Coordinates of C-alpha atoms in Angstrom, one line a residue:
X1 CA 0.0 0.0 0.0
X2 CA 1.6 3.5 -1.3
X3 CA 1.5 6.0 1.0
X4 CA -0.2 9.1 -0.3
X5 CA 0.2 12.2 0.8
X6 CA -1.6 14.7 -1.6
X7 CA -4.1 17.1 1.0
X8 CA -2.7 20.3 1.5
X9 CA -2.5 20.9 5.5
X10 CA -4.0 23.9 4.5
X11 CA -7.0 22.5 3.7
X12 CA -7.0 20.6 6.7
X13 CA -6.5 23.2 9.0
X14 CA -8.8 26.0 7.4
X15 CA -11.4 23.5 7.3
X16 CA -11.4 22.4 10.9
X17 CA -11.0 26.5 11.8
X18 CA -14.1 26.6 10.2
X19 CA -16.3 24.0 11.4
X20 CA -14.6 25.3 15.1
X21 CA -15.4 29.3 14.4
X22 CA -19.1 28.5 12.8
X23 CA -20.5 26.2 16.0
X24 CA -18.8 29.8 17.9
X25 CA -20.9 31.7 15.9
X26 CA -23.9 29.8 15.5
X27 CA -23.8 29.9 19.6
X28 CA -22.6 33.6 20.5
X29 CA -26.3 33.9 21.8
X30 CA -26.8 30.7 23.3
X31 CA -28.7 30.0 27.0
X32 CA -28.7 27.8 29.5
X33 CA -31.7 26.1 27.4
X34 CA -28.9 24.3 25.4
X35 CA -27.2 22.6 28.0
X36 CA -27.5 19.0 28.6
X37 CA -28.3 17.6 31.6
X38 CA -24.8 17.0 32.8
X39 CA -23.5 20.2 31.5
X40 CA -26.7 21.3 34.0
X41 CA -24.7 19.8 36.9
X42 CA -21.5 20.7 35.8
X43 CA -21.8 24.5 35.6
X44 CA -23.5 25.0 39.2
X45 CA -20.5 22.8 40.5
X46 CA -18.0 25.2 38.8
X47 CA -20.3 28.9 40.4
X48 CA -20.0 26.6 43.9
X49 CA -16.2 26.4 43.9
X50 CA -15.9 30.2 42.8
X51 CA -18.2 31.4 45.2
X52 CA -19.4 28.8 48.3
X53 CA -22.3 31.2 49.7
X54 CA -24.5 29.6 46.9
X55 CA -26.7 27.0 46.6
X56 CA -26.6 27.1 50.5
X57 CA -30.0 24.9 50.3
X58 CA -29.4 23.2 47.5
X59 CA -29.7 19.1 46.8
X60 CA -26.5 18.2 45.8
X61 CA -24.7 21.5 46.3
X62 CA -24.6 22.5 49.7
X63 CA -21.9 20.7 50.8
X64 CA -19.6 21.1 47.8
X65 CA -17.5 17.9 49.1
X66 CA -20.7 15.7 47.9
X67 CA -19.1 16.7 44.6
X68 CA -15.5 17.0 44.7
X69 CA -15.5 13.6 43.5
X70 CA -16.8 14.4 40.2
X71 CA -13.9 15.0 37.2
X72 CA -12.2 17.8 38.6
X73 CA -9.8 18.6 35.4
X74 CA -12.6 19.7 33.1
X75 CA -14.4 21.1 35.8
X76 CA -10.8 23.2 36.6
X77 CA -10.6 24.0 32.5
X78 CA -14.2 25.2 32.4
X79 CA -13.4 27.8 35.0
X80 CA -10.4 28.6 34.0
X81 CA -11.9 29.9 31.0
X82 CA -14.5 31.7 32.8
X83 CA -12.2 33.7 34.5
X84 CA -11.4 35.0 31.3
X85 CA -15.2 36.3 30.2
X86 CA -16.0 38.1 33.9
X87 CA -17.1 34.2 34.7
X88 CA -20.0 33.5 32.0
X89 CA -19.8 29.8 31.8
X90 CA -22.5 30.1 28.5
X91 CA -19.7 32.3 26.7
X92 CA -16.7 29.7 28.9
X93 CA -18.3 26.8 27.4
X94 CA -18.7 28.0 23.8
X95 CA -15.0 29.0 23.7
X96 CA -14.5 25.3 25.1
X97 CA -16.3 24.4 22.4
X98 CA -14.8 26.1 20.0
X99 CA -11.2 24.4 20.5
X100 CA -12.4 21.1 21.0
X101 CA -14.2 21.1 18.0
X102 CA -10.6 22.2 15.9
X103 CA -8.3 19.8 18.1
X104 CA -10.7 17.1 17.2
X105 CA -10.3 17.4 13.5
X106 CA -6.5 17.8 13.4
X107 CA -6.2 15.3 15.9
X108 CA -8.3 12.6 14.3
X109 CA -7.0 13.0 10.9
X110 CA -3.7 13.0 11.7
X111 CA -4.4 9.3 13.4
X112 CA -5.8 8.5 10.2
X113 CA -3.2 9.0 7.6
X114 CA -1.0 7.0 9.9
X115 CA -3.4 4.1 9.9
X116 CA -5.1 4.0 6.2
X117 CA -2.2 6.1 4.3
X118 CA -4.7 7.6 2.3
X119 CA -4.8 11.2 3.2
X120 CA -8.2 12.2 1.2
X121 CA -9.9 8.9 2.7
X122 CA -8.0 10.2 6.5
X123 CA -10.1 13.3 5.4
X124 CA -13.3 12.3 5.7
X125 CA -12.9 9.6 8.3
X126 CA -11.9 12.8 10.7
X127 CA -15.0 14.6 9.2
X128 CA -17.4 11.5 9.7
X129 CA -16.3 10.5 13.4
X130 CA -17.5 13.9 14.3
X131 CA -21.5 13.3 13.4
X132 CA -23.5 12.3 16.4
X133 CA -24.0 8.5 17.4
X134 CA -26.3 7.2 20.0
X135 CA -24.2 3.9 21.3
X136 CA -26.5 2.6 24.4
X137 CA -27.1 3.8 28.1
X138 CA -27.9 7.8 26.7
X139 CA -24.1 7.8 25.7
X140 CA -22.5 9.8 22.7
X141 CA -20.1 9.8 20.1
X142 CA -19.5 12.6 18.0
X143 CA -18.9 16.2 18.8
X144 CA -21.9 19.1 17.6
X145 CA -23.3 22.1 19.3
X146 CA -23.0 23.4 22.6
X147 CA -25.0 20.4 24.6
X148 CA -22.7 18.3 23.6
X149 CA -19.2 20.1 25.3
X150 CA -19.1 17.5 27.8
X151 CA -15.7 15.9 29.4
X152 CA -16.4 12.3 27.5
X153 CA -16.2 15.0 24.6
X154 CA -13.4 16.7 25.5
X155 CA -11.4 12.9 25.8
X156 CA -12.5 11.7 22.5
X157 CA -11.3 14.7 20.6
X158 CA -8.0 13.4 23.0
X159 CA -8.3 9.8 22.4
X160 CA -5.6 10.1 19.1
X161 CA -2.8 11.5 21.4
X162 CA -1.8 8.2 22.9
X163 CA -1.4 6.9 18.9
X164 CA 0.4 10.0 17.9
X165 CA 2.8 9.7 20.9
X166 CA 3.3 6.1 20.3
X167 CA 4.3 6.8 16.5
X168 CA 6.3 9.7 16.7
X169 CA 8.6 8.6 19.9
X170 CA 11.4 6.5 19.1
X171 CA 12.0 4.9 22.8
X172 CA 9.9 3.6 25.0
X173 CA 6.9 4.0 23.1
X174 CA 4.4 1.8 25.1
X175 CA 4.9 3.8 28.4
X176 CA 5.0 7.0 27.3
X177 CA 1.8 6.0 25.5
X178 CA 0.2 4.7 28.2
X179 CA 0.9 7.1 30.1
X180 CA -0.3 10.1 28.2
X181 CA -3.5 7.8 28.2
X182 CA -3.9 7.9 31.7
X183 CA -3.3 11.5 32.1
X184 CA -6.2 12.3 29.1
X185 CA -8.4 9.7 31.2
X186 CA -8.4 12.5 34.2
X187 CA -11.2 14.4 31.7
X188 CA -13.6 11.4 31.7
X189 CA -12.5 8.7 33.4
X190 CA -15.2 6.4 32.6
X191 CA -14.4 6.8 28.9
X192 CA -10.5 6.7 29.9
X193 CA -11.1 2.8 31.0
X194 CA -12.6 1.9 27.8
X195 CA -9.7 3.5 26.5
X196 CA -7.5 1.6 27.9
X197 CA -9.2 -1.6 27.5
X198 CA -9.2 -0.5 23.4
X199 CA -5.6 0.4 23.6
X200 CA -4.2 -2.6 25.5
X201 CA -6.6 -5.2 23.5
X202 CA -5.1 -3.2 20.1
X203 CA -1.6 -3.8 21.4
X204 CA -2.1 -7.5 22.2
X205 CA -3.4 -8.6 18.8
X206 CA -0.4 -6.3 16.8
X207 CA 1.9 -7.9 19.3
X208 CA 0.8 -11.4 18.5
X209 CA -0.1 -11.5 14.9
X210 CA 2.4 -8.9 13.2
X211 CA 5.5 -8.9 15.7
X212 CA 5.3 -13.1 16.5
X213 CA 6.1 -11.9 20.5
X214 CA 5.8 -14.4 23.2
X215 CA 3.8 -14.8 25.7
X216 CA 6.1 -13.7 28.5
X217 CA 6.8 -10.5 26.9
X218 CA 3.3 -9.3 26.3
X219 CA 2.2 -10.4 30.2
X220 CA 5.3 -7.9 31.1
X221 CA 4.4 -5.7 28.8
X222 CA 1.3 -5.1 30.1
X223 CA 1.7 -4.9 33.7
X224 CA 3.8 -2.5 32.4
X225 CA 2.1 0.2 30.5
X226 CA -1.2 -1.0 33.2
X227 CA 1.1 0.6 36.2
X228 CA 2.1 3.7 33.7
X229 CA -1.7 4.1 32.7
X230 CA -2.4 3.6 36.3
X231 CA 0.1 6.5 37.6
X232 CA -1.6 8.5 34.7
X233 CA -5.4 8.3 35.8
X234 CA -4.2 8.9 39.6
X235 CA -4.8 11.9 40.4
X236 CA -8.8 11.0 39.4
X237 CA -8.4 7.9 41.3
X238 CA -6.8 9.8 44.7
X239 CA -9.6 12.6 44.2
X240 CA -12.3 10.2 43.7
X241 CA -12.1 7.9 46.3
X242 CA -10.7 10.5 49.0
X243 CA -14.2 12.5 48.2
X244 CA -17.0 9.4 47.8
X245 CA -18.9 8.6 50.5
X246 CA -18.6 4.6 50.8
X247 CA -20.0 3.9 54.2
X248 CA -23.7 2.5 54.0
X249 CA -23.5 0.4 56.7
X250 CA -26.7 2.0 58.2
X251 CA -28.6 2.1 54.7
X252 CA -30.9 -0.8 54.3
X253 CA -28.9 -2.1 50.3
X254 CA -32.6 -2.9 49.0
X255 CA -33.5 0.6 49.8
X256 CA -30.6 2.3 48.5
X257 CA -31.6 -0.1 45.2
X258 CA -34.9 1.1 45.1
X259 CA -33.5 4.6 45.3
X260 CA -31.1 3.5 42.6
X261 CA -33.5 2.4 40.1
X262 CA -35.8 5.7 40.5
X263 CA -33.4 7.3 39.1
X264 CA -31.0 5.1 36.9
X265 CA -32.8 2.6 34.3
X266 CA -32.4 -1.1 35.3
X267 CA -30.4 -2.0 31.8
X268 CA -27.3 -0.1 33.5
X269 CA -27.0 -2.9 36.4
X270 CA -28.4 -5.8 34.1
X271 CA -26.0 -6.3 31.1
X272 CA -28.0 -8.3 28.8
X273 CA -30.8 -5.6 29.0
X274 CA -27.7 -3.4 28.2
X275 CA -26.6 -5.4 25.5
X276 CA -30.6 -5.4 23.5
X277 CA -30.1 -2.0 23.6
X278 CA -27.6 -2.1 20.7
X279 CA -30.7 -2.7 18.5
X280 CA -30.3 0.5 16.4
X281 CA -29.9 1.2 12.5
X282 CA -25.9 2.8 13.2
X283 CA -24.8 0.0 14.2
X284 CA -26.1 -1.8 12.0
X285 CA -24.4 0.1 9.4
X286 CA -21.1 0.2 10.8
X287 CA -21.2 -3.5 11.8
X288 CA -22.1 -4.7 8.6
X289 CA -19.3 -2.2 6.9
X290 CA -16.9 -3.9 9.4
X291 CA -17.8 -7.8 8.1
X292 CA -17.3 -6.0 4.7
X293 CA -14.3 -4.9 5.7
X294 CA -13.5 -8.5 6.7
X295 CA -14.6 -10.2 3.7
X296 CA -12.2 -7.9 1.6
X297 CA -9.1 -7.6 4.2
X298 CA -6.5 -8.2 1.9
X299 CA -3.5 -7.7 4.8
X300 CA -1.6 -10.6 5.5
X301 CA -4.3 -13.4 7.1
X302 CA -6.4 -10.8 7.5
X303 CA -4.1 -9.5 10.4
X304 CA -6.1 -5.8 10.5
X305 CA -9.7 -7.4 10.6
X306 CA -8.5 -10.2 13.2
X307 CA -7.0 -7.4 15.2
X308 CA -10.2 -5.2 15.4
X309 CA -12.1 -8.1 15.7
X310 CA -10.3 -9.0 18.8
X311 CA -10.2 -5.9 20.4
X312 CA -14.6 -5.4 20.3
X313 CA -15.1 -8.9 21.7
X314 CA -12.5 -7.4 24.7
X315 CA -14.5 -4.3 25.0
X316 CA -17.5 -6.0 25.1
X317 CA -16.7 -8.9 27.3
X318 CA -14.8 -6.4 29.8
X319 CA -17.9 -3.7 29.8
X320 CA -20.3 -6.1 30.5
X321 CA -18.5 -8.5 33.0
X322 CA -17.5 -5.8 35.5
X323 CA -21.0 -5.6 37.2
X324 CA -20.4 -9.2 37.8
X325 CA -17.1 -8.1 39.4
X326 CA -18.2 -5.4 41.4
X327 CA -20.8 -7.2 43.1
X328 CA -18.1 -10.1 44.2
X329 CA -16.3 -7.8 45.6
X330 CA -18.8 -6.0 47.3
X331 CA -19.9 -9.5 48.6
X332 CA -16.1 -10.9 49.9
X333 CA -15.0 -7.6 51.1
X334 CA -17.6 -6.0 52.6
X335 CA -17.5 -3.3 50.3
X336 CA -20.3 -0.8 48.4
X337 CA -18.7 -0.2 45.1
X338 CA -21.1 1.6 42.8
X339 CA -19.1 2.2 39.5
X340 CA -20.0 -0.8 37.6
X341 CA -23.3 1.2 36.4
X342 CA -20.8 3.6 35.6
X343 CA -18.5 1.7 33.6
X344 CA -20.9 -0.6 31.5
X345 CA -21.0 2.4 29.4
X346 CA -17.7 2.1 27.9
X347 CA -18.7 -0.8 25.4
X348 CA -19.5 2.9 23.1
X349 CA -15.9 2.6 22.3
X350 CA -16.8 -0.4 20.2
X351 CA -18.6 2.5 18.0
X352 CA -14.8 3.9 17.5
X353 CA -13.4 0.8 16.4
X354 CA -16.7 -0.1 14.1
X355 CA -16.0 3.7 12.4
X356 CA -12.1 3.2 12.0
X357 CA -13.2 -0.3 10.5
X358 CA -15.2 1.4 7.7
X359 CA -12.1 3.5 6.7
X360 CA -10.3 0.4 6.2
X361 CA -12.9 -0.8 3.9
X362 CA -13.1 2.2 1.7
X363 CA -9.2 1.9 1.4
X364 CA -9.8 -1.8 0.7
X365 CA -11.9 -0.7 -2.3
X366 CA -10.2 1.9 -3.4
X367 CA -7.0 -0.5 -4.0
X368 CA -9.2 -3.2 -5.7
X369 CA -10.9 -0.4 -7.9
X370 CA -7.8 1.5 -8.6
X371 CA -9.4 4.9 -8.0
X372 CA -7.3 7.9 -8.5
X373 CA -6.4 10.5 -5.9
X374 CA -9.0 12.8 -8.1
X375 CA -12.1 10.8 -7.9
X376 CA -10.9 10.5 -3.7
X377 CA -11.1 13.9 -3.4
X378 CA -14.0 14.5 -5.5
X379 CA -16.4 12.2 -3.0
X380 CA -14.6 13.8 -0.2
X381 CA -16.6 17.2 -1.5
X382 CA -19.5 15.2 -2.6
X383 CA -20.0 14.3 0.7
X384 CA -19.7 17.6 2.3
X385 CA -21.9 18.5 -0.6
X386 CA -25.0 16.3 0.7
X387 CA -24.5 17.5 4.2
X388 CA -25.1 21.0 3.3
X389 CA -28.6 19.7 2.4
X390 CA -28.5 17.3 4.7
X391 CA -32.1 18.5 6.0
X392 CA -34.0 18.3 2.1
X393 CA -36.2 15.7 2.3
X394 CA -35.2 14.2 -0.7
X395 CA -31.3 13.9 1.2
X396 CA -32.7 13.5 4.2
X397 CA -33.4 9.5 3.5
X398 CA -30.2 8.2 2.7
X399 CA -28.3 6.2 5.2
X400 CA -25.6 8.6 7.5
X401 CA -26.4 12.0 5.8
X402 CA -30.0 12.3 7.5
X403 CA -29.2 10.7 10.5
X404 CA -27.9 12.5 13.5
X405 CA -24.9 11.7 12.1
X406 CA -24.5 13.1 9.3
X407 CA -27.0 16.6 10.1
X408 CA -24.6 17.1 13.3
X409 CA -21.2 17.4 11.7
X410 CA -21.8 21.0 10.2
X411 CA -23.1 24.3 11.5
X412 CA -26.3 25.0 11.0
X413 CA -25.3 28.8 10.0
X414 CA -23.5 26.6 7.1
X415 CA -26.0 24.4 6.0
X416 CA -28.6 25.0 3.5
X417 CA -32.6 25.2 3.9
X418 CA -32.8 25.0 7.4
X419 CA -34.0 27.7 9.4
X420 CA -31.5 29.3 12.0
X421 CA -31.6 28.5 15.5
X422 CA -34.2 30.3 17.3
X423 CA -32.6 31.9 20.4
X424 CA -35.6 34.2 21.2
X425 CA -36.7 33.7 25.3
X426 CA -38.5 30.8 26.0
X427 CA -41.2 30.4 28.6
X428 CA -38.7 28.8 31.1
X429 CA -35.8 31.0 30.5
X430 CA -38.0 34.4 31.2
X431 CA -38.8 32.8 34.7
X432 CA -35.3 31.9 34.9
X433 CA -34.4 35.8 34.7
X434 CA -36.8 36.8 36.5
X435 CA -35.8 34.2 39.5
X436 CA -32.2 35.4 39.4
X437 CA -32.7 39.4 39.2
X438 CA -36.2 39.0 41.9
X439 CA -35.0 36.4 44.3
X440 CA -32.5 35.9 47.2
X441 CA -29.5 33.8 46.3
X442 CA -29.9 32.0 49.4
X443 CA -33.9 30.8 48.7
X444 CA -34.8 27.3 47.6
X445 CA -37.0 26.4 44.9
X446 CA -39.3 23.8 43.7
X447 CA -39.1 23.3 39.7
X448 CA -37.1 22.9 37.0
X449 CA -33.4 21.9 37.3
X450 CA -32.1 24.6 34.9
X451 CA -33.0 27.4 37.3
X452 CA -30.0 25.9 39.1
X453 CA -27.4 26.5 36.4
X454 CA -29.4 29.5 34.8
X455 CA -30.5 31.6 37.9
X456 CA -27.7 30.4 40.9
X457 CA -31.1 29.1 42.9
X458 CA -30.7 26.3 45.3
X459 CA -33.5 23.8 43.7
X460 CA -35.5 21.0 45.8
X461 CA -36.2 17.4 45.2
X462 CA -35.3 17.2 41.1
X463 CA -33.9 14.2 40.1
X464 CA -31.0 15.4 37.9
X465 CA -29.6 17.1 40.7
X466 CA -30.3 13.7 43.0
X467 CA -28.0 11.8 40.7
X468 CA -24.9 13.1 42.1
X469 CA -25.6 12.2 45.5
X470 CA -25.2 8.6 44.4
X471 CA -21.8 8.1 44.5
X472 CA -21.3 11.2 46.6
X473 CA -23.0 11.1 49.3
X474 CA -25.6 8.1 49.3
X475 CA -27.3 8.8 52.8
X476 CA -28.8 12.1 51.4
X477 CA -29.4 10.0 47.9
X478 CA -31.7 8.3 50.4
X479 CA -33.5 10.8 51.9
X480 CA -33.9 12.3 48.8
X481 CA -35.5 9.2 47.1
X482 CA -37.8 9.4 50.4
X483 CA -38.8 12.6 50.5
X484 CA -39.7 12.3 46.8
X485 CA -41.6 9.2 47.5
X486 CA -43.6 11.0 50.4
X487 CA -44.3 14.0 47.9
X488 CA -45.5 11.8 44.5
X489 CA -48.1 10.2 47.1
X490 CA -49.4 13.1 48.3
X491 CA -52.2 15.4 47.2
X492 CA -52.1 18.9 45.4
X493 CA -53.1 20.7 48.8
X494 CA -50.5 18.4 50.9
X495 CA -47.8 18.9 48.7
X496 CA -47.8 22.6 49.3
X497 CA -47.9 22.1 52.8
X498 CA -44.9 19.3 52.4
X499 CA -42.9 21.8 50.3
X500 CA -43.9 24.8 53.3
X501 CA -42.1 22.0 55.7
X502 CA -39.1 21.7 54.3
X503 CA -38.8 25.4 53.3
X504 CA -39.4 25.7 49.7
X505 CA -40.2 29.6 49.1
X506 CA -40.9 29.5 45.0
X507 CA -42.1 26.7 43.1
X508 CA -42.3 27.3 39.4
X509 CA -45.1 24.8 37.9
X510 CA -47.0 24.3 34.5
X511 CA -50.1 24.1 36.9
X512 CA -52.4 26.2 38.8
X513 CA -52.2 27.0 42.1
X514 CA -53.7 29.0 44.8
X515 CA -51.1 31.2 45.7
X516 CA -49.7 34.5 45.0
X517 CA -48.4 34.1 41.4
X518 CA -45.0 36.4 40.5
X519 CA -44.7 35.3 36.8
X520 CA -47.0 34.1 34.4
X521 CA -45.8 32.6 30.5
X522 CA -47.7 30.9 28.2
X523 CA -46.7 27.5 29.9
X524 CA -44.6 28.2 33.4
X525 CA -46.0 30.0 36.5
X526 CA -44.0 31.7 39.3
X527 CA -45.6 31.1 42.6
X528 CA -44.5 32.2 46.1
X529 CA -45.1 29.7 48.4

């Protein structure tokens, strides 16, 4: 296989400058309406540290310790930036944006001439792997507007530096690898374990089918680059278990599973559930690509296809056996691990590989077919073509351009018949304002959980906020769970009263109420309680 090398970095760079100023643009008027849910959590955790008089009554936030557990390096980057724009985390988190979105292009696409030698066909690979994919357990792949600036965001744009550092170091390669690996894995640690698992499993196959090693070697190896990885991910692994809360000795477990479940689906303690939920048309796509790929592997016995191959069973197997683990350890040790729910979601990496296969496929076909550097190029800007209309109806049906996928990858502000995003005020975010200019920082308020990132409120009883609690402080994950069971039993009239008791002062509702009402919209109502 020639190695071609006929992109201009230019190109590259200009084009990834672009994509990274347009989603800046695009967002310049963006509000906390388009965060996600964790981005929701993330931000009030970052306004906590600056300034600990807030969220004084809050549910996860008034003892910022019940969240010094969570990823503290982006947490530490997001305000970092904020003390640069007078500490607007909207405006922190769109400049954020704005560099992941560029480092993930150049990073990506440099991986990808390495691996497939075909710069036009690196190209689009590094353009594709950016559209949105839904692998299971609500996780993500891809990188698109502001929502999704989230630390397992931040490490995939990441993921190539281990590669890169491996191929451009001429001496201990494997460490230094592993260990830049481990220190990425501080953003998302969760994502950093899959990681490693990809990595390692990667190593083993090359190690056995191209380099002929023995046996002895690879076991050293590894324990190797697993204690460099190890010292890597430790300052994660200090923070994280110096912060959790771990003692449930007076917590009745079935209770604290009950609690568990209200707010986590069953599928992410119960594997096979897990595993049905790969049911869905991109991976279907990808995996049949990958046996493709297989059929038409034309390396030596198939050594690239066997090597993939082998590293998705050990994602897959590892993923979905540590709940199994956990649980034994749990039982000999006396212990109350709760990361296995956590770590089941790693199997997305499997996505990664199934996308890196396809590449190999289209180089596969591009050496049986003998197509010219031209014609490469040319579908390169075909491509980009279709996803400039990826919203027409007519494009809209074929398979990757109008999906997610493919209608993620590119601004709207670049792409063609779509209308522009709307960032007029919304119902919720003009009682948000109004909460934040008309209210005490120090009242606590029944409603939505964005008035805790948009208006610095202390909110009651929601159950984003109640998620944090579970591996930071589980006893007041338990009185949480009860006091929301008490409330959902109790009628209109009694939930006021309820609310009164535990010194709620505002509740913002969709419903009616008899009390003094502060703000009315078309759909949310302001009440003092």
């Amino acid at each position: 296989m020639k190695k071609i090398n006929d992109v201009p970095i230019w190109l590259v760079l200009f084009f990834n400058l672009l994509i990274a100023f347009g989603f800046y643009w695009q967002q310049k008027k963006a509000t906390v309406l388009d965060l996600s849910s964790d981005l929701a959590n993330i931000i009030p955790i970052c306004k906590k540290i600056d300034d600990p008089s807030l969220f004084s009554k809050d549910l996860f936030l008034a003892d910022v310790q019940d969240v010094k557990y969570y990823t503290p390096v982006y947490v530490e980057t997001l305000r970092f930036i904020a003390k640069i724009v007078d500490n607007n985390y909207i405006k922190a988190l769109n400049i954020l944006g704005s560099i992941t979105h560029f480092i993930f292009g150049i990073l990506w696409y440099l991986v990808f001439t390495k691996i497939y030698r075909f710069s036009w066909i690196a190209f689009f690979m590094s353009i594709l792997v950016r559209g949105i994919v839904w692998p299971p357990g609500g996780e993500l792949l891809g990188i698109s507007e502001l929502w999704t600036i989230m630390p397992r965001t931040l490490f995939q744009a990441i993921l190539p530096l281990p590669f890169l550092v491996y191929v451009y170091t001429k001496k201990k390669q494997h460490i230094l690898a592993f260990l830049v690996l481990g220190l990425i894995s501080n953003f998302h640690p969760i994502s950093g374990i899959g990681a490693f698992i990809m990595y390692w499993s990667l190593y083993i196959g090359y190690s056995f089918l191209e380099e002929k090693r023995n046996t002895k070697e690879i076991i050293y190896k590894s324990i190797l680059i697993s204690f460099f990885f190890t010292i890597g991910i430790l300052p994660f692994i200090t923070n994280y278990f110096i912060n959790i809360n771990n003692n449930l000795i007076k917590i009745d477990k079935q209770l604290f599973t009950a609690a568990f479940l209200t707010r986590i689906p069953e599928i992410f303690i119960n594997p096979l559930q897990f595993i049905l939920q790969w049911n869905r048309k991109v991976f279907w796509f990808f995996l049949f690509s990958f046996f493709l790929f297989v059929f038409l592997d034309q390396s030596r016995k198939k050594k690239i296809s066997k090597i993939l191959f082998f590293t998705i069973i050990m994602l897959f197997l590892v993923s979905n056996s540590i709940y199994y683990i956990e649980g034994f350890i749990n039982q000999i040790a006396g212990m109350n691990l709760r990361m296995a729910f956590q770590f089941i979601r790693f199997q997305k990496i499997i996505l990664i590989i199934l996308e890196i296969s396809l590449g190999f496929l289209l180089v596969e076909l591009i050496e049986r077919f003998k197509l010219k550097s031209f014609y490469q190029m040319m579908s390169l800007f075909c491509f980009i073509f279709l996803l400039l209309f990826s919203h027409i109806s007519l494009i809209s049906r074929l398979p990757l351009i109008g999906d997610d996928l493919g209608k993620s990858i590119l601004p709207k502000k670049f792409m063609l018949n779509i209308k522009d995003t709307n960032y007029k005020k919304s119902d919720l975010l003009t009682v948000i304002e109004y909460i934040k200019i008309h209210t005490s920082k120090d009242e606590l308020i029944y409603g939505h959980f964005l008035i805790r990132a948009g208006a610095d409120r202390s909110v009651y009883l929601d159950s984003k906020g109640a998620g944090m609690l579970i591996e930071g402080n589980p006893m007041k994950f338990i009185k949480w769970y009860n006091d929301y069971e008490q409330f959902n039993r109790l009628k209109s009239r009694e939930q006021l009263d309820f609310l009164k008791q535990k010194k709620v002062k505002y509740i913002v509702s969709k419903e009616k109420y008899s009390l003094k009402m502060l703000k009315k919209t078309n759909t949310y109502k302001l009440y003092k309680l």
